[in-house]
CSV table of C-alpha atoms and ligand atoms in Angstrom, one decimal:
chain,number,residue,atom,x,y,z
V,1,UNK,CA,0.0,0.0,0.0
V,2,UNK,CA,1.0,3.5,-0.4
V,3,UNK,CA,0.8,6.3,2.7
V,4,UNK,CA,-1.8,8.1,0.6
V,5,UNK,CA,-4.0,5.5,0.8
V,6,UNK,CA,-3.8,5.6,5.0
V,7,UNK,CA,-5.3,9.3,4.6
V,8,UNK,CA,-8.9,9.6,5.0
V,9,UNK,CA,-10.7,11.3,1.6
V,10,UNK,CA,-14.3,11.2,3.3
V,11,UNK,CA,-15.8,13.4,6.1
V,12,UNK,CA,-16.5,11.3,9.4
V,13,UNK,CA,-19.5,10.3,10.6
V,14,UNK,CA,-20.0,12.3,13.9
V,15,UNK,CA,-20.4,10.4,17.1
V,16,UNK,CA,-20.4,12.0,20.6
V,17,UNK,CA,-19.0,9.9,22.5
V,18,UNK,CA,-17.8,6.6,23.5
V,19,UNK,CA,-15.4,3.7,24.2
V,20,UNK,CA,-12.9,1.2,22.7
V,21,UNK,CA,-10.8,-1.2,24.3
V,22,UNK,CA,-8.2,-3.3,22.9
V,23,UNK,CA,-4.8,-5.4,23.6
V,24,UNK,CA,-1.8,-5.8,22.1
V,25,UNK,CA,1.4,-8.3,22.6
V,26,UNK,CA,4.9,-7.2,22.9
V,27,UNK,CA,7.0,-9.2,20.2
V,28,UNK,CA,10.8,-10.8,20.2
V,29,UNK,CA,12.6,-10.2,17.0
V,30,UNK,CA,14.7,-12.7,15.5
V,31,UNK,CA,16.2,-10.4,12.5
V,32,UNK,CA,16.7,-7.3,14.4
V,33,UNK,CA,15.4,-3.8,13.4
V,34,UNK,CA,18.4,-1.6,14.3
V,35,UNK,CA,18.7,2.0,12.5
V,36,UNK,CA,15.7,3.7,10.9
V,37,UNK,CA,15.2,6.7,8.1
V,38,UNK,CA,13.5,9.4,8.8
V,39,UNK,CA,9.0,8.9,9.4
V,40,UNK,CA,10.4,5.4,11.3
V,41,UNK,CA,11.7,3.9,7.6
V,42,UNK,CA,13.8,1.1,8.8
V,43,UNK,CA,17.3,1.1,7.6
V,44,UNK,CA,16.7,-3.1,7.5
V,45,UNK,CA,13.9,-5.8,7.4
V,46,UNK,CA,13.1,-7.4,10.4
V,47,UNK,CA,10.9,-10.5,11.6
V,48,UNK,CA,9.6,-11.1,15.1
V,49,UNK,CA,7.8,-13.7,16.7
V,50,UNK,CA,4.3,-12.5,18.5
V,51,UNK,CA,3.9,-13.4,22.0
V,52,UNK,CA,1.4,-14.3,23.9
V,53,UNK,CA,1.7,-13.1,27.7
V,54,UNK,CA,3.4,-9.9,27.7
V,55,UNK,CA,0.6,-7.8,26.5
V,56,UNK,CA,-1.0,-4.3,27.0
V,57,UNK,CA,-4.9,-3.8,27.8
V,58,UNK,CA,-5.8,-0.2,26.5
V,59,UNK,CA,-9.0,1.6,27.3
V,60,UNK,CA,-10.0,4.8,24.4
V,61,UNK,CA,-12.3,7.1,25.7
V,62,UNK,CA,-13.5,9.7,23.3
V,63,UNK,CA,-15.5,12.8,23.8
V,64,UNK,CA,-16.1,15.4,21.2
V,65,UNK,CA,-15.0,18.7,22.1
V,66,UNK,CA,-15.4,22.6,20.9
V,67,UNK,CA,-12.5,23.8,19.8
V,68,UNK,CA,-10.2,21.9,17.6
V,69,UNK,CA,-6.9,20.7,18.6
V,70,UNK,CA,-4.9,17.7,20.2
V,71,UNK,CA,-6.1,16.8,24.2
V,72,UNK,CA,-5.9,13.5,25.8
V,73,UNK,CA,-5.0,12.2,29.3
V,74,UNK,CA,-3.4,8.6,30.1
V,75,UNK,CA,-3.0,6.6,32.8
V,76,UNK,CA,-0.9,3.5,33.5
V,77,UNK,CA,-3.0,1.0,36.2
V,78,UNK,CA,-4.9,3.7,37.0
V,79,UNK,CA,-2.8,6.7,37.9
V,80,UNK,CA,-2.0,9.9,35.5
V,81,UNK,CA,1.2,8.8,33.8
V,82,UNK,CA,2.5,12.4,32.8
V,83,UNK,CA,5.7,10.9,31.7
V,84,UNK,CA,4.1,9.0,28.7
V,85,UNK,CA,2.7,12.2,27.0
V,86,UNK,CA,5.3,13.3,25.3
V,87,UNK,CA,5.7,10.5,23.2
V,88,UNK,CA,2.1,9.8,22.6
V,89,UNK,CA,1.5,13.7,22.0
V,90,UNK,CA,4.2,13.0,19.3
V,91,UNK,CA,2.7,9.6,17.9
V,92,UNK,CA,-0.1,11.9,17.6
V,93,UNK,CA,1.1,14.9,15.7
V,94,UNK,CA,2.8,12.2,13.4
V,95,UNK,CA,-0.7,10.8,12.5
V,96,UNK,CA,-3.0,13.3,12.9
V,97,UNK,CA,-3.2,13.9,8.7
V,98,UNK,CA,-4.1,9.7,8.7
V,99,UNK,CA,-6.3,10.1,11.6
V,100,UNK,CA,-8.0,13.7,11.7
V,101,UNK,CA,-10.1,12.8,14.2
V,102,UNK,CA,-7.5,13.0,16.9
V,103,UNK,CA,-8.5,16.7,16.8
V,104,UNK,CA,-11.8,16.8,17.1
V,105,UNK,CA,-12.0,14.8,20.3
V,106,UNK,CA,-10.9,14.7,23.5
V,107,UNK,CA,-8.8,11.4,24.6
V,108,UNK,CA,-8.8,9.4,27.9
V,109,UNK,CA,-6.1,6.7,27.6
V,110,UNK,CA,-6.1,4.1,30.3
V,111,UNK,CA,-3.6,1.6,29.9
V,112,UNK,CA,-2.1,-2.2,32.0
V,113,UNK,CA,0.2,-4.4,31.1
V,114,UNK,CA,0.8,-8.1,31.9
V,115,UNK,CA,4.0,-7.3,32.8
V,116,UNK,CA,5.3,-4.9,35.5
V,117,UNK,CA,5.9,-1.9,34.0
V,118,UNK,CA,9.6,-1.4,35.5
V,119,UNK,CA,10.5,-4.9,34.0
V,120,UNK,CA,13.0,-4.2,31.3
V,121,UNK,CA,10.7,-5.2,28.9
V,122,UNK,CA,9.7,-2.9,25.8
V,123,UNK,CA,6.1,-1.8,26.6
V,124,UNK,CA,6.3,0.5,23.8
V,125,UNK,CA,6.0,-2.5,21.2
V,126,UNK,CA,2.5,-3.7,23.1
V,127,UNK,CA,1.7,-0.4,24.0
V,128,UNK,CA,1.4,1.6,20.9
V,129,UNK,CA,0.0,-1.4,18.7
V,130,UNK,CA,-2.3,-1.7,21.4
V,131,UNK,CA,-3.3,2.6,21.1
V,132,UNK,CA,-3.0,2.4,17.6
V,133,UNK,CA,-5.7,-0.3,17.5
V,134,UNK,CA,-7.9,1.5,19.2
V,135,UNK,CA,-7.8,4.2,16.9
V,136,UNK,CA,-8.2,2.0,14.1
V,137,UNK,CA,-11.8,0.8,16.1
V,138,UNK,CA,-12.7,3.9,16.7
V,139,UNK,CA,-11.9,4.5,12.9
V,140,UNK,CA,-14.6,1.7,11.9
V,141,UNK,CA,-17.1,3.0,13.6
V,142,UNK,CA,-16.7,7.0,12.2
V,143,UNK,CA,-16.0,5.8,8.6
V,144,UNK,CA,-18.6,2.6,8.8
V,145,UNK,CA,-17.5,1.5,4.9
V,146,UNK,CA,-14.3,0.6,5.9
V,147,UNK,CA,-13.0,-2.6,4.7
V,148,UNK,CA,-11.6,-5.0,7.6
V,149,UNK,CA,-8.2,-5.9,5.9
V,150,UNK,CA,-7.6,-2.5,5.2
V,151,UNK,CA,-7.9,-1.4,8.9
V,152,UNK,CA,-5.7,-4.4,9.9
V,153,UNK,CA,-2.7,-2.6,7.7
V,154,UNK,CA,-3.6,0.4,9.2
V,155,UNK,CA,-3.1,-0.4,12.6
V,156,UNK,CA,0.4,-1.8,12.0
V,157,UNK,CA,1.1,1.4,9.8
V,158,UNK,CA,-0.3,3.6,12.2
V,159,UNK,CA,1.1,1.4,15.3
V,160,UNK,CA,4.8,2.0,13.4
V,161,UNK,CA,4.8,5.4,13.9
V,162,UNK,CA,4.4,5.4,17.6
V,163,UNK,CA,7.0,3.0,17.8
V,164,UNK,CA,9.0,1.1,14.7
V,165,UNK,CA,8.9,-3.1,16.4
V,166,UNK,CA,4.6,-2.0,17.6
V,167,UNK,CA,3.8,-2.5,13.9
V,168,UNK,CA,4.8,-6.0,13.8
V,169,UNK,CA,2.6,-6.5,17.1
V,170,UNK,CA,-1.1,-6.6,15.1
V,171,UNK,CA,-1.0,-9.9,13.5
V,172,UNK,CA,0.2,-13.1,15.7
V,173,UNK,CA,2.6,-15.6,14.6
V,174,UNK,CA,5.8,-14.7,12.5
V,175,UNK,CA,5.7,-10.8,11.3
V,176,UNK,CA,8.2,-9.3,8.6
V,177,UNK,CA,8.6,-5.4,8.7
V,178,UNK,CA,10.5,-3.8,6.1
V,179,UNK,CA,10.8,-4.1,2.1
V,180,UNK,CA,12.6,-7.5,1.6
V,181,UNK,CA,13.2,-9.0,-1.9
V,182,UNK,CA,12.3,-12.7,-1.1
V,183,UNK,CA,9.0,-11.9,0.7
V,184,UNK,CA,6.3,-10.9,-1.7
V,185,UNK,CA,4.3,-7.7,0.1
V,186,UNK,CA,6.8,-6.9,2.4
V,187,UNK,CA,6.8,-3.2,3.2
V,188,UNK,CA,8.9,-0.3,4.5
V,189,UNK,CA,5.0,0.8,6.0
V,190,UNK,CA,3.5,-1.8,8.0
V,191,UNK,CA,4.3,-5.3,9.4
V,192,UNK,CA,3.0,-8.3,7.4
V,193,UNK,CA,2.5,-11.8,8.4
V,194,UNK,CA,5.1,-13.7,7.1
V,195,UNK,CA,3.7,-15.2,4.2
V,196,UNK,CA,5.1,-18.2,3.4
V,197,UNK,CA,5.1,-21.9,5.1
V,198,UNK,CA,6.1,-22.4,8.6
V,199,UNK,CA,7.2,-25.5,10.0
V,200,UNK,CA,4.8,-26.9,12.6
V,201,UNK,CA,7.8,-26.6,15.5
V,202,UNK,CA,7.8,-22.9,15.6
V,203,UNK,CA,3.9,-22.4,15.6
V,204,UNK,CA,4.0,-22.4,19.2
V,205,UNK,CA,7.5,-21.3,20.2
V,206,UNK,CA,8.4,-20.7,23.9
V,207,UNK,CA,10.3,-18.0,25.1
V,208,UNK,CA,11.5,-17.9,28.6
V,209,UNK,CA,12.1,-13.8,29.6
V,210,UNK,CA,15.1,-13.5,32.0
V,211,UNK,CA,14.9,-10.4,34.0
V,212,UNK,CA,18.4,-9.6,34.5
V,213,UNK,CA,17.5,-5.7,34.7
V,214,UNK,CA,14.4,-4.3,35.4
V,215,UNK,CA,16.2,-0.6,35.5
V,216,UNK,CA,15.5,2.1,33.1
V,217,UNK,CA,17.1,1.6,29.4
V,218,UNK,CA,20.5,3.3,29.6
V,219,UNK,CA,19.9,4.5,26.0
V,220,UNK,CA,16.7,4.9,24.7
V,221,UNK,CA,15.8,3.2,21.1
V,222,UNK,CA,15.8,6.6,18.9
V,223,UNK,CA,18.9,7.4,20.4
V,224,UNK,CA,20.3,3.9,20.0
V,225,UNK,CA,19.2,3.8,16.0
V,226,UNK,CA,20.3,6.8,15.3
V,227,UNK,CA,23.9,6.0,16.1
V,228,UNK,CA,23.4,3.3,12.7
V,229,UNK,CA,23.8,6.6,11.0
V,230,UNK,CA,27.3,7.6,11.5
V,231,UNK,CA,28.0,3.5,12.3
V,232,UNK,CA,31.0,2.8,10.7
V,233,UNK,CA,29.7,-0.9,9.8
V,234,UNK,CA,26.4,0.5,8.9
V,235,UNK,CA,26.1,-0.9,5.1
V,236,UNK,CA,27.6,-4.2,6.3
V,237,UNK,CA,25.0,-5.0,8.9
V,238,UNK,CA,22.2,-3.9,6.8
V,239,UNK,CA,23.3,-6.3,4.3
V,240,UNK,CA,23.8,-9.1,6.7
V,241,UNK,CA,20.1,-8.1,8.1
V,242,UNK,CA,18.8,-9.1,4.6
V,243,UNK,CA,21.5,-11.8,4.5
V,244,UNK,CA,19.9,-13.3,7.3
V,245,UNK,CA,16.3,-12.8,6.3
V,246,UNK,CA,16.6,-15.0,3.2
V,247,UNK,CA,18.8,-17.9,5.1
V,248,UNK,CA,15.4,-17.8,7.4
V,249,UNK,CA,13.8,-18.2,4.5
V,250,UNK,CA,14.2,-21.9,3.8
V,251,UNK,CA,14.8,-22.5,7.9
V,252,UNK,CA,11.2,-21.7,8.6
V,253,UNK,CA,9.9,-23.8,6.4
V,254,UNK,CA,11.8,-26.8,7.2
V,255,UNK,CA,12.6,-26.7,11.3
V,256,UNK,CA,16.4,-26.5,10.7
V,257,UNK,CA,16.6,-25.7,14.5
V,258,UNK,CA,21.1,-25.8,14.3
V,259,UNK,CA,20.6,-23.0,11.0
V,260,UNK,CA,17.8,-21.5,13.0
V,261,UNK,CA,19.7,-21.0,16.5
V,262,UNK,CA,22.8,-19.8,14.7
V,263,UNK,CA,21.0,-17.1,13.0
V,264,UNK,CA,19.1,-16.3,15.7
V,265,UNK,CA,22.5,-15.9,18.4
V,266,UNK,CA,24.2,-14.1,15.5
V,267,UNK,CA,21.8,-11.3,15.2
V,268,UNK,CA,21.6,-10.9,18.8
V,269,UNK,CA,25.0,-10.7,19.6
V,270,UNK,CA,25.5,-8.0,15.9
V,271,UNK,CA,22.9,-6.0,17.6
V,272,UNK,CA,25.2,-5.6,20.8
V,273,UNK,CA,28.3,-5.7,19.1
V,274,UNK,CA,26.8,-2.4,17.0
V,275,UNK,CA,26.0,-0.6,20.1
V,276,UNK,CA,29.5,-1.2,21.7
V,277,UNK,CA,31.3,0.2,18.5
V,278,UNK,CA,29.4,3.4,18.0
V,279,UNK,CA,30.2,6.8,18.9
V,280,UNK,CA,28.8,6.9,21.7
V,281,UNK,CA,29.3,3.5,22.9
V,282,UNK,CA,27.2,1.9,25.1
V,283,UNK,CA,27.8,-2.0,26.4
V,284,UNK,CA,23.9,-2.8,27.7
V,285,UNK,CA,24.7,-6.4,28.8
V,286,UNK,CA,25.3,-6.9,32.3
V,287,UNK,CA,28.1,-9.8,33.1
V,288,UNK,CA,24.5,-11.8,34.1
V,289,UNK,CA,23.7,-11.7,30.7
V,290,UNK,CA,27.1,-13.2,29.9
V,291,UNK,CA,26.8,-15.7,33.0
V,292,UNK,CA,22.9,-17.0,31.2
V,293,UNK,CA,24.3,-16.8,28.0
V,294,UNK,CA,27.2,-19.3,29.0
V,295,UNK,CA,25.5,-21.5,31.5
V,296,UNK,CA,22.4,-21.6,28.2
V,297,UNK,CA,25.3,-22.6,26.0
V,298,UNK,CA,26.6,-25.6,28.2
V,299,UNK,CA,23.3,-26.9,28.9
V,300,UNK,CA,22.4,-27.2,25.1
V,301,UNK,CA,26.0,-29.1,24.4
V,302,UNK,CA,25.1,-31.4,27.6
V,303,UNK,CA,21.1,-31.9,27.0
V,304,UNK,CA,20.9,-31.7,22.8
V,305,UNK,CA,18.0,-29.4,23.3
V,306,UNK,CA,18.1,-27.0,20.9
V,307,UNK,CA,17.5,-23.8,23.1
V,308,UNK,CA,19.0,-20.4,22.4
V,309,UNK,CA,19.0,-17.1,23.5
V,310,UNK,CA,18.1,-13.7,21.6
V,311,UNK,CA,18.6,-10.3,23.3
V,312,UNK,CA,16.8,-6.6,22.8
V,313,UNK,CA,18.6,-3.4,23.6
V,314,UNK,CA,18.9,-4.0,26.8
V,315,UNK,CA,20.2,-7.0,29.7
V,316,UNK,CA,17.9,-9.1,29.8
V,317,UNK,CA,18.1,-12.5,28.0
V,318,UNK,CA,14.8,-14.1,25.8
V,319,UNK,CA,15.1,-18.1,26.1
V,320,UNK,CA,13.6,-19.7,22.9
V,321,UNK,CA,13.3,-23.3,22.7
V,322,UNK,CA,10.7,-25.6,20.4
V,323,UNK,CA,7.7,-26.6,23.1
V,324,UNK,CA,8.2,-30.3,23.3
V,325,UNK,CA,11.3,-29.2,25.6
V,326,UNK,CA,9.6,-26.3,27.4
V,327,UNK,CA,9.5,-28.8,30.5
V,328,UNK,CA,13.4,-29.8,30.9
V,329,UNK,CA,14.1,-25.8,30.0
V,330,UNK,CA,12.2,-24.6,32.0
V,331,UNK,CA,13.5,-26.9,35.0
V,332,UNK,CA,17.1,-25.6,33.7
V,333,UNK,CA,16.0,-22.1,34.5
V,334,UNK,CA,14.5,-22.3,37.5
V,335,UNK,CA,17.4,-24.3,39.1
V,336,UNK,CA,20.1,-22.1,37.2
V,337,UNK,CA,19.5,-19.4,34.9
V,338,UNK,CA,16.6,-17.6,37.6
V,339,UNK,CA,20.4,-17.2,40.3
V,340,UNK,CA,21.3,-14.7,37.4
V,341,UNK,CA,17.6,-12.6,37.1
V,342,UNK,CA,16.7,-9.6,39.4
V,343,UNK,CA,15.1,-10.8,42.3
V,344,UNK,CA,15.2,-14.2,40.2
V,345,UNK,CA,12.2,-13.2,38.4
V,346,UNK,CA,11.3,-14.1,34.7
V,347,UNK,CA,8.5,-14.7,32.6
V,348,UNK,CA,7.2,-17.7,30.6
V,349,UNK,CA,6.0,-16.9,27.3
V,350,UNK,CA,5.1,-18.4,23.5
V,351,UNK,CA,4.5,-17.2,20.0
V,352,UNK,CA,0.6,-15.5,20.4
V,353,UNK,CA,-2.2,-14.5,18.2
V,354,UNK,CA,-2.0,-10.8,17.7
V,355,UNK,CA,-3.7,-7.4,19.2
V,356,UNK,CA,-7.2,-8.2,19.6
V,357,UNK,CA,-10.2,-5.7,20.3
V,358,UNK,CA,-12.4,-6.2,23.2
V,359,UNK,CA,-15.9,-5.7,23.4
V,360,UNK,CA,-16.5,-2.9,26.2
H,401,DP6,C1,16.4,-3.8,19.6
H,401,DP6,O1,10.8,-0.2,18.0
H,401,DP6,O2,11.7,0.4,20.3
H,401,DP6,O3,14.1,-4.2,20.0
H,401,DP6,O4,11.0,2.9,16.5
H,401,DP6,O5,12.5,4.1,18.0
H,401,DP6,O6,10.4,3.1,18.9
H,401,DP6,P1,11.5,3.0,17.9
H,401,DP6,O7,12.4,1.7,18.3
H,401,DP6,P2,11.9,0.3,18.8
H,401,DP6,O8,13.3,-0.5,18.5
H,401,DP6,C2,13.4,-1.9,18.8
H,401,DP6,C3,14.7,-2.3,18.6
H,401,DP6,C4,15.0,-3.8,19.0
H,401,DP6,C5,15.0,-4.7,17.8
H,401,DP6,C6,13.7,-5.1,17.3
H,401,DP6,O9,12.7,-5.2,18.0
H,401,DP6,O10,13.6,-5.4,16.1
């Protein structure tokens, strides 16, 4: 699709008031998005898996208003969150010519997560696919002709531009973000369910969250891809990023767990290895990371279960493993791995459905 077609050509239907509710996973990328253009073009294609547990309830209450102009409120569990405004006032701004309605109305945002908010994990993923399907709900009842599919793609395109990894939180399963050669309707614009076969072993991947750090991110993600931009190894990785997409290609379709784990590690460890050579530098894994990633790596030589380990921007370390073994890995972490994790805390998870709207 082109961004033309996200902007609205017909006048709205006008409705007073009223309320939408919807929630939205958070996602684990195994091709990692890692540098962007400018409107949140990544510099690379990226796929995730869709999880399941880690999710974000949000509550849309609208109310027309006088006067035109932007106006909402939000609240995280219940209380004002001033600190999230910013970013949704710009997530706003950004799609206010797709969604003119934003002006017109007056906002109530009241948002939960499954997870504890000061966990580590990205909330921004599950948070804005979970806002920008409300919008997109609130958008099928004011333009009543809209077609379902199309809001779908709107969701993730609108969901990208609050955060880059929330549009590849809409559908479940495995989503590919970014314009890739070897994946017919792949865009730049929106996430797309990957569209070819998937071996039956990764319909219901597990992965085992380690909370090594439940601190505040030491660099935030716009700062962190916008060091790709100066990033001396820049072209290489975005190469290898496309590299890796088409080896997954194949592996996806055939359950070639070895090719799959390698790909998987690789990435994770590139994505680290960019931060620590940029200008600034930053090293974001704490030696726990290193200690799980070690004592993961000597358990899968003992056991021969194929576990491995995938990382975000930050310390704490994903555990993915086919389900038939989620019992002996998840015994493995709760005798070892948990000694390493804040408090020993860490969260169970698997590859999930999508966002979902809730009938309120
Ligand atoms: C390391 O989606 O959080 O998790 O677009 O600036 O909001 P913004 O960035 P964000 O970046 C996520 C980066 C990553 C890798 C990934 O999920 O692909």
């Amino acid at each position: 699709m082109r961004v033309e077609e996200f902007i609205p050509t017909q006048q709205f239907k006008a409705i007073e008031n009223g309320t939408v509710c919807c929630t939205a996973p958070s996602n684990i990328a195994l091709v990692k998005y890692w540098g962007k253009k400018t409107h949140q073009i990544p510099a690379n294609p990226s796929i995730s898996f869709t999880l399941n547990n880690c999710k974000t309830t949000t509550i849309l209450k609208y109310k027309v208003k006088p006067s035109k102009g932007l106006s909402f409120e939000v609240f995280l569990e219940g209380k004002p969150k001033e600190d999230f405004k910013p970013k949704i006032q710009q997530f706003f701004e950004r799609i206010l010519i797709y969604a003119p309605y934003l002006e017109t109305h007056h906002f109530q945002i009241e948002t939960s997560n499954t997870f504890p908010h000061s966990s580590g994990i990205a909330s921004s993923a599950s948070g804005m696919s979970a806002l920008a399907m409300c919008l997109v709900q609130l958008e099928r009842l004011l333009y009543p002709d809209s077609d379902a599919a199309f809001l779908k793609h709107k969701a993730s395109f609108l969901a990208r531009l609050g955060s880059g990894s929330a549009c590849r939180s809409i559908e479940g399963g495995l989503v590919v973000w970014g314009k890739h050669k070897g994946i017919s309707g792949s865009s730049d614009l929106q996430g797309l369910k990957f569209p070819s076969e998937v071996h039956a072993v990764f319909q219901d991947y597990q992965d085992a969250i380690l909370l090594v750090d439940k601190g505040e991110k030491q660099v935030s993600s716009s700062v962190g891809h916008n060091l790709m931009h100066q990033h001396p190894f820049a072209t290489q990785r975005f190469e290898q990023a496309h590299a890796h997409l088409d080896q997954l290609i194949p592996i996806l379709k055939n359950g070639d767990l070895p090719s799959f784990i390698k790909i998987v590690e690789l990435e994770a460890l590139t994505l680290h290895a960019m931060m620590m050579c940029s200008d600034p530098y930053f090293i974001l894994m704490k030696p726990n990371t290193l200690e799980i990633i070690n004592a993961l790596w000597a358990f899968r030589k003992a056991s021969k279960i194929p576990v491995c380990f995938t990382l975000d921007a930050g310390a704490n370390v994903h555990v993915l493993h086919p389900k038939k073994y989620a019992s002996k890995v998840n015994e493995f972490i709760s005798i070892k791995l948990a000694n390493y994790c804040q408090n020993k805390h860490y969260i169970l998870d698997s590859v999930g459905k999508g966002a979902e709207s809730i009938e309120f």
